[in-house]
Amino acid sequence: MEASQIPPVNSNRILEAVSETAGDKSFVWTPSNILLSISVFILAGFAEIGGGYMVWAAIRGRSVPSNDSDKNSSSTVLKRSPWWFALIGSLILVA
């Protein structure tokens, strides 16, 4: 089909079809909708960071101070979290 044979788009028909499928319930940005949207975005950010940390801590481990008798030493020990820590972190990331 050549470009000259393509019929023009009637934007009014598209808007009517969309409003019919939405049941004439158009969305309006109210202050409560804006606050809800921002809250969900922030919560999703915390969930992604927290879930990622949990998986990382279970696979890679985290540094904790060693319990040496010498209090002046600054040595640390790598400690891994249990396997279920990674499982919970993965579920948080998926949800």
mmCIF file of N, CA and C in Angstrom:
data_model
loop_
_atom_site.group_PDB
_atom_site.id
_atom_site.type_symbol
_atom_site.label_atom_id
_atom_site.label_comp_id
_atom_site.label_asym_id
_atom_site.label_seq_id
_atom_site.Cartn_x
_atom_site.Cartn_y
_atom_site.Cartn_z
ATOM 1 N N MET A 1 0.845 -1.169 0.000
ATOM 2 C CA MET A 1 0.000 0.000 0.000
ATOM 3 C C MET A 1 0.895 1.237 0.000
ATOM 4 N N GLU A 2 0.649 2.117 -0.915
ATOM 5 C CA GLU A 2 1.445 3.336 -1.027
ATOM 6 C C GLU A 2 0.962 4.368 -0.028
ATOM 7 N N ALA A 3 1.798 5.335 0.227
ATOM 8 C CA ALA A 3 1.468 6.370 1.203
ATOM 9 C C ALA A 3 0.258 7.184 0.763
ATOM 10 N N SER A 4 0.061 7.328 -0.519
ATOM 11 C CA SER A 4 -1.083 8.105 -0.999
ATOM 12 C C SER A 4 -2.391 7.354 -0.812
ATOM 13 N N GLN A 5 -2.355 6.045 -0.607
ATOM 14 C CA GLN A 5 -3.564 5.254 -0.442
ATOM 15 C C GLN A 5 -3.990 5.096 1.017
ATOM 16 N N ILE A 6 -3.158 5.538 1.969
ATOM 17 C CA ILE A 6 -3.493 5.408 3.377
ATOM 18 C C ILE A 6 -4.516 6.474 3.753
ATOM 19 N N PRO A 7 -5.646 6.065 4.322
ATOM 20 C CA PRO A 7 -6.666 7.061 4.675
ATOM 21 C C PRO A 7 -6.204 7.917 5.856
ATOM 22 N N PRO A 8 -6.666 9.156 5.924
ATOM 23 C CA PRO A 8 -6.275 10.020 7.042
ATOM 24 C C PRO A 8 -6.872 9.511 8.358
ATOM 25 N N VAL A 9 -6.200 9.788 9.437
ATOM 26 C CA VAL A 9 -6.641 9.348 10.758
ATOM 27 C C VAL A 9 -7.630 10.369 11.315
ATOM 28 N N ASN A 10 -8.771 9.867 11.751
ATOM 29 C CA ASN A 10 -9.772 10.722 12.367
ATOM 30 C C ASN A 10 -9.605 10.621 13.880
ATOM 31 N N SER A 11 -8.991 11.645 14.476
ATOM 32 C CA SER A 11 -8.685 11.583 15.905
ATOM 33 C C SER A 11 -9.952 11.601 16.756
ATOM 34 N N ASN A 12 -11.020 12.180 16.272
ATOM 35 C CA ASN A 12 -12.267 12.184 17.041
ATOM 36 C C ASN A 12 -12.822 10.774 17.190
ATOM 37 N N ARG A 13 -12.719 9.963 16.128
ATOM 38 C CA ARG A 13 -13.192 8.581 16.219
ATOM 39 C C ARG A 13 -12.359 7.783 17.211
ATOM 40 N N ILE A 14 -11.052 8.035 17.261
ATOM 41 C CA ILE A 14 -10.178 7.331 18.205
ATOM 42 C C ILE A 14 -10.553 7.712 19.628
ATOM 43 N N LEU A 15 -10.759 8.995 19.878
ATOM 44 C CA LEU A 15 -11.125 9.441 21.223
ATOM 45 C C LEU A 15 -12.475 8.886 21.649
ATOM 46 N N GLU A 16 -13.414 8.795 20.724
ATOM 47 C CA GLU A 16 -14.715 8.217 21.051
ATOM 48 C C GLU A 16 -14.593 6.740 21.388
ATOM 49 N N ALA A 17 -13.781 6.022 20.641
ATOM 50 C CA ALA A 17 -13.600 4.595 20.904
ATOM 51 C C ALA A 17 -12.926 4.365 22.246
ATOM 52 N N VAL A 18 -11.949 5.191 22.593
ATOM 53 C CA VAL A 18 -11.267 5.049 23.874
ATOM 54 C C VAL A 18 -12.214 5.379 25.018
ATOM 55 N N SER A 19 -13.013 6.422 24.878
ATOM 56 C CA SER A 19 -13.929 6.782 25.957
ATOM 57 C C SER A 19 -15.035 5.746 26.123
ATOM 58 N N GLU A 20 -15.429 5.074 25.042
ATOM 59 C CA GLU A 20 -16.431 4.019 25.150
ATOM 60 C C GLU A 20 -15.875 2.815 25.895
ATOM 61 N N THR A 21 -14.619 2.448 25.618
ATOM 62 C CA THR A 21 -14.034 1.302 26.308
ATOM 63 C C THR A 21 -13.735 1.623 27.760
ATOM 64 N N ALA A 22 -13.483 2.880 28.078
ATOM 65 C CA ALA A 22 -13.216 3.267 29.461
ATOM 66 C C ALA A 22 -14.510 3.497 30.222
ATOM 67 N N GLY A 23 -15.614 3.443 29.545
ATOM 68 C CA GLY A 23 -16.891 3.654 30.195
ATOM 69 C C GLY A 23 -17.094 5.110 30.611
ATOM 70 N N ASP A 24 -16.516 6.032 29.883
ATOM 71 C CA ASP A 24 -16.601 7.473 30.162
ATOM 72 C C ASP A 24 -16.110 7.817 31.563
ATOM 73 N N LYS A 25 -15.201 7.028 32.098
ATOM 74 C CA LYS A 25 -14.588 7.331 33.387
ATOM 75 C C LYS A 25 -13.171 7.813 33.116
ATOM 76 N N SER A 26 -13.046 9.055 32.738
ATOM 77 C CA SER A 26 -11.728 9.570 32.411
ATOM 78 C C SER A 26 -10.927 9.817 33.691
ATOM 79 N N PHE A 27 -9.632 9.665 33.585
ATOM 80 C CA PHE A 27 -8.742 9.824 34.722
ATOM 81 C C PHE A 27 -8.404 11.293 34.910
ATOM 82 N N VAL A 28 -8.407 11.735 36.152
ATOM 83 C CA VAL A 28 -8.087 13.115 36.475
ATOM 84 C C VAL A 28 -6.994 13.113 37.538
ATOM 85 N N TRP A 29 -5.977 13.935 37.326
ATOM 86 C CA TRP A 29 -4.901 14.040 38.311
ATOM 87 C C TRP A 29 -5.348 14.957 39.446
ATOM 88 N N THR A 30 -5.743 14.354 40.535
ATOM 89 C CA THR A 30 -6.100 15.113 41.737
ATOM 90 C C THR A 30 -4.911 15.078 42.686
ATOM 91 N N PRO A 31 -4.878 15.947 43.694
ATOM 92 C CA PRO A 31 -3.767 15.904 44.654
ATOM 93 C C PRO A 31 -3.609 14.537 45.333
ATOM 94 N N SER A 32 -4.701 13.857 45.607
ATOM 95 C CA SER A 32 -4.579 12.541 46.240
ATOM 96 C C SER A 32 -4.002 11.509 45.267
ATOM 97 N N ASN A 33 -4.345 11.591 43.985
ATOM 98 C CA ASN A 33 -3.769 10.682 42.993
ATOM 99 C C ASN A 33 -2.274 10.942 42.809
ATOM 100 N N ILE A 34 -1.890 12.199 42.849
ATOM 101 C CA ILE A 34 -0.472 12.549 42.732
ATOM 102 C C ILE A 34 0.297 12.020 43.936
ATOM 103 N N LEU A 35 -0.237 12.215 45.133
ATOM 104 C CA LEU A 35 0.411 11.730 46.351
ATOM 105 C C LEU A 35 0.513 10.204 46.348
ATOM 106 N N LEU A 36 -0.540 9.532 45.909
ATOM 107 C CA LEU A 36 -0.520 8.079 45.819
ATOM 108 C C LEU A 36 0.537 7.602 44.828
ATOM 109 N N SER A 37 0.626 8.251 43.691
ATOM 110 C CA SER A 37 1.601 7.879 42.670
ATOM 111 C C SER A 37 3.030 8.056 43.182
ATOM 112 N N ILE A 38 3.303 9.156 43.847
ATOM 113 C CA ILE A 38 4.642 9.404 44.394
ATOM 114 C C ILE A 38 4.958 8.399 45.499
ATOM 115 N N SER A 39 3.983 8.093 46.335
ATOM 116 C CA SER A 39 4.199 7.133 47.428
ATOM 117 C C SER A 39 4.515 5.738 46.896
ATOM 118 N N VAL A 40 3.786 5.303 45.887
ATOM 119 C CA VAL A 40 4.036 3.984 45.304
ATOM 120 C C VAL A 40 5.417 3.954 44.650
ATOM 121 N N PHE A 41 5.814 5.047 44.012
ATOM 122 C CA PHE A 41 7.131 5.121 43.380
ATOM 123 C C PHE A 41 8.240 5.016 44.429
ATOM 124 N N ILE A 42 8.101 5.721 45.542
ATOM 125 C CA ILE A 42 9.110 5.673 46.606
ATOM 126 C C ILE A 42 9.140 4.290 47.247
ATOM 127 N N LEU A 43 7.976 3.707 47.502
ATOM 128 C CA LEU A 43 7.909 2.366 48.076
ATOM 129 C C LEU A 43 8.568 1.338 47.147
ATOM 130 N N ALA A 44 8.354 1.468 45.853
ATOM 131 C CA ALA A 44 8.980 0.551 44.892
ATOM 132 C C ALA A 44 10.498 0.710 44.901
ATOM 133 N N GLY A 45 10.978 1.926 45.066
ATOM 134 C CA GLY A 45 12.419 2.155 45.149
ATOM 135 C C GLY A 45 13.032 1.489 46.365
ATOM 136 N N PHE A 46 12.377 1.649 47.530
ATOM 137 C CA PHE A 46 12.867 1.000 48.743
ATOM 138 C C PHE A 46 12.828 -0.521 48.614
ATOM 139 N N ALA A 47 11.783 -1.044 48.010
ATOM 140 C CA ALA A 47 11.670 -2.494 47.833
ATOM 141 C C ALA A 47 12.776 -3.011 46.918
ATOM 142 N N GLU A 48 13.087 -2.281 45.860
ATOM 143 C CA GLU A 48 14.132 -2.730 44.947
ATOM 144 C C GLU A 48 15.501 -2.688 45.616
ATOM 145 N N ILE A 49 15.781 -1.624 46.338
ATOM 146 C CA ILE A 49 17.073 -1.517 47.018
ATOM 147 C C ILE A 49 17.181 -2.558 48.124
ATOM 148 N N GLY A 50 16.133 -2.720 48.916
ATOM 149 C CA GLY A 50 16.159 -3.688 50.014
ATOM 150 C C GLY A 50 16.242 -5.118 49.526
ATOM 151 N N GLY A 51 15.454 -5.467 48.526
ATOM 152 C CA GLY A 51 15.494 -6.818 47.978
ATOM 153 C C GLY A 51 16.831 -7.128 47.332
ATOM 154 N N GLY A 52 17.371 -6.158 46.620
ATOM 155 C CA GLY A 52 18.688 -6.346 46.017
ATOM 156 C C GLY A 52 19.775 -6.530 47.058
ATOM 157 N N TYR A 53 19.693 -5.774 48.149
ATOM 158 C CA TYR A 53 20.663 -5.930 49.230
ATOM 159 C C TYR A 53 20.559 -7.311 49.872
ATOM 160 N N MET A 54 19.338 -7.776 50.054
ATOM 161 C CA MET A 54 19.165 -9.090 50.681
ATOM 162 C C MET A 54 19.766 -10.203 49.814
ATOM 163 N N VAL A 55 19.545 -10.130 48.518
ATOM 164 C CA VAL A 55 20.134 -11.133 47.623
ATOM 165 C C VAL A 55 21.649 -11.005 47.638
ATOM 166 N N TRP A 56 22.157 -9.792 47.566
ATOM 167 C CA TRP A 56 23.596 -9.561 47.560
ATOM 168 C C TRP A 56 24.230 -10.056 48.862
ATOM 169 N N ALA A 57 23.598 -9.799 49.996
ATOM 170 C CA ALA A 57 24.158 -10.208 51.283
ATOM 171 C C ALA A 57 24.185 -11.728 51.413
ATOM 172 N N ALA A 58 23.216 -12.402 50.820
ATOM 173 C CA ALA A 58 23.193 -13.863 50.901
ATOM 174 C C ALA A 58 24.203 -14.496 49.959
ATOM 175 N N ILE A 59 24.413 -13.893 48.806
ATOM 176 C CA ILE A 59 25.331 -14.479 47.830
ATOM 177 C C ILE A 59 26.768 -14.022 48.093
ATOM 178 N N ARG A 60 26.944 -12.752 48.272
ATOM 179 C CA ARG A 60 28.281 -12.178 48.364
ATOM 180 C C ARG A 60 28.780 -12.095 49.802
ATOM 181 N N GLY A 61 27.900 -11.800 50.728
ATOM 182 C CA GLY A 61 28.299 -11.646 52.120
ATOM 183 C C GLY A 61 28.464 -10.181 52.487
ATOM 184 N N ARG A 62 28.634 -9.925 53.754
ATOM 185 C CA ARG A 62 28.830 -8.559 54.224
ATOM 186 C C ARG A 62 29.945 -8.561 55.263
ATOM 187 N N SER A 63 30.614 -7.458 55.386
ATOM 188 C CA SER A 63 31.730 -7.361 56.317
ATOM 189 C C SER A 63 31.232 -7.009 57.699
ATOM 190 N N VAL A 64 31.692 -7.763 58.688
ATOM 191 C CA VAL A 64 31.382 -7.474 60.089
ATOM 192 C C VAL A 64 32.696 -7.429 60.845
ATOM 193 N N PRO A 65 32.777 -6.619 61.897
ATOM 194 C CA PRO A 65 34.024 -6.555 62.667
ATOM 195 C C PRO A 65 34.344 -7.911 63.283
ATOM 196 N N SER A 66 35.614 -8.251 63.292
ATOM 197 C CA SER A 66 36.026 -9.525 63.881
ATOM 198 C C SER A 66 36.044 -9.407 65.400
ATOM 199 N N ASN A 67 35.936 -10.523 66.064
ATOM 200 C CA ASN A 67 35.931 -10.548 67.528
ATOM 201 C C ASN A 67 37.311 -10.873 68.071
ATOM 202 N N ASP A 68 38.329 -10.241 67.525
ATOM 203 C CA ASP A 68 39.685 -10.465 68.012
ATOM 204 C C ASP A 68 39.842 -9.868 69.404
ATOM 205 N N SER A 69 40.775 -10.420 70.146
ATOM 206 C CA SER A 69 41.037 -9.890 71.483
ATOM 207 C C SER A 69 41.752 -8.550 71.408
ATOM 208 N N ASP A 70 42.394 -8.279 70.270
ATOM 209 C CA ASP A 70 43.090 -7.010 70.093
ATOM 210 C C ASP A 70 42.079 -5.953 69.634
ATOM 211 N N LYS A 71 41.729 -5.046 70.503
ATOM 212 C CA LYS A 71 40.693 -4.044 70.198
ATOM 213 C C LYS A 71 41.184 -2.979 69.221
ATOM 214 N N ASN A 72 42.497 -2.868 69.036
ATOM 215 C CA ASN A 72 43.027 -1.844 68.146
ATOM 216 C C ASN A 72 43.063 -2.295 66.693
ATOM 217 N N SER A 73 42.839 -3.576 66.431
ATOM 218 C CA SER A 73 42.874 -4.053 65.049
ATOM 219 C C SER A 73 41.566 -3.697 64.350
ATOM 220 N N SER A 74 41.685 -3.394 63.089
ATOM 221 C CA SER A 74 40.498 -3.003 62.310
ATOM 222 C C SER A 74 40.144 -4.082 61.299
ATOM 223 N N SER A 75 40.337 -5.340 61.675
ATOM 224 C CA SER A 75 40.057 -6.418 60.731
ATOM 225 C C SER A 75 38.560 -6.735 60.712
ATOM 226 N N THR A 76 38.122 -7.163 59.564
ATOM 227 C CA THR A 76 36.718 -7.540 59.406
ATOM 228 C C THR A 76 36.639 -8.956 58.854
ATOM 229 N N VAL A 77 35.519 -9.579 59.074
ATOM 230 C CA VAL A 77 35.265 -10.933 58.604
ATOM 231 C C VAL A 77 34.080 -10.883 57.652
ATOM 232 N N LEU A 78 34.160 -11.652 56.571
ATOM 233 C CA LEU A 78 33.056 -11.716 55.616
ATOM 234 C C LEU A 78 32.046 -12.743 56.108
ATOM 235 N N LYS A 79 30.825 -12.303 56.339
ATOM 236 C CA LYS A 79 29.781 -13.184 56.851
ATOM 237 C C LYS A 79 28.643 -13.252 55.835
ATOM 238 N N ARG A 80 28.230 -14.466 55.497
ATOM 239 C CA ARG A 80 27.126 -14.636 54.559
ATOM 240 C C ARG A 80 25.820 -14.789 55.323
ATOM 241 N N SER A 81 24.758 -14.302 54.709
ATOM 242 C CA SER A 81 23.421 -14.464 55.270
ATOM 243 C C SER A 81 22.888 -15.840 54.878
ATOM 244 N N PRO A 82 21.861 -16.338 55.571
ATOM 245 C CA PRO A 82 21.305 -17.647 55.223
ATOM 246 C C PRO A 82 20.625 -17.639 53.847
ATOM 247 N N TRP A 83 20.364 -18.824 53.302
ATOM 248 C CA TRP A 83 19.781 -18.961 51.967
ATOM 249 C C TRP A 83 18.402 -18.340 51.874
ATOM 250 N N TRP A 84 17.641 -18.380 52.964
ATOM 251 C CA TRP A 84 16.284 -17.841 52.914
ATOM 252 C C TRP A 84 16.298 -16.326 52.801
ATOM 253 N N PHE A 85 17.409 -15.711 53.163
ATOM 254 C CA PHE A 85 17.560 -14.265 53.006
ATOM 255 C C PHE A 85 17.502 -13.909 51.513
ATOM 256 N N ALA A 86 18.171 -14.702 50.694
ATOM 257 C CA ALA A 86 18.131 -14.489 49.244
ATOM 258 C C ALA A 86 16.749 -14.761 48.676
ATOM 259 N N LEU A 87 16.069 -15.769 49.222
ATOM 260 C CA LEU A 87 14.725 -16.109 48.759
ATOM 261 C C LEU A 87 13.752 -14.959 49.048
ATOM 262 N N ILE A 88 13.801 -14.427 50.251
ATOM 263 C CA ILE A 88 12.917 -13.299 50.593
ATOM 264 C C ILE A 88 13.254 -12.078 49.755
ATOM 265 N N GLY A 89 14.550 -11.815 49.563
ATOM 266 C CA GLY A 89 14.955 -10.693 48.715
ATOM 267 C C GLY A 89 14.470 -10.845 47.278
ATOM 268 N N SER A 90 14.515 -12.061 46.767
ATOM 269 C CA SER A 90 14.028 -12.313 45.407
ATOM 270 C C SER A 90 12.524 -12.093 45.315
ATOM 271 N N LEU A 91 11.794 -12.539 46.328
ATOM 272 C CA LEU A 91 10.335 -12.318 46.328
ATOM 273 C C LEU A 91 9.996 -10.837 46.402
ATOM 274 N N ILE A 92 10.768 -10.082 47.160
ATOM 275 C CA ILE A 92 10.554 -8.628 47.228
ATOM 276 C C ILE A 92 10.811 -7.999 45.874
ATOM 277 N N LEU A 93 11.871 -8.438 45.202
ATOM 278 C CA LEU A 93 12.186 -7.877 43.889
ATOM 279 C C LEU A 93 11.123 -8.211 42.850
ATOM 280 N N VAL A 94 10.558 -9.408 42.928
ATOM 281 C CA VAL A 94 9.545 -9.820 41.952
ATOM 282 C C VAL A 94 8.218 -9.105 42.227
ATOM 283 N N ALA A 95 7.887 -8.938 43.491
ATOM 284 C CA ALA A 95 6.610 -8.292 43.832
ATOM 285 C C ALA A 95 6.715 -6.832 43.562
#
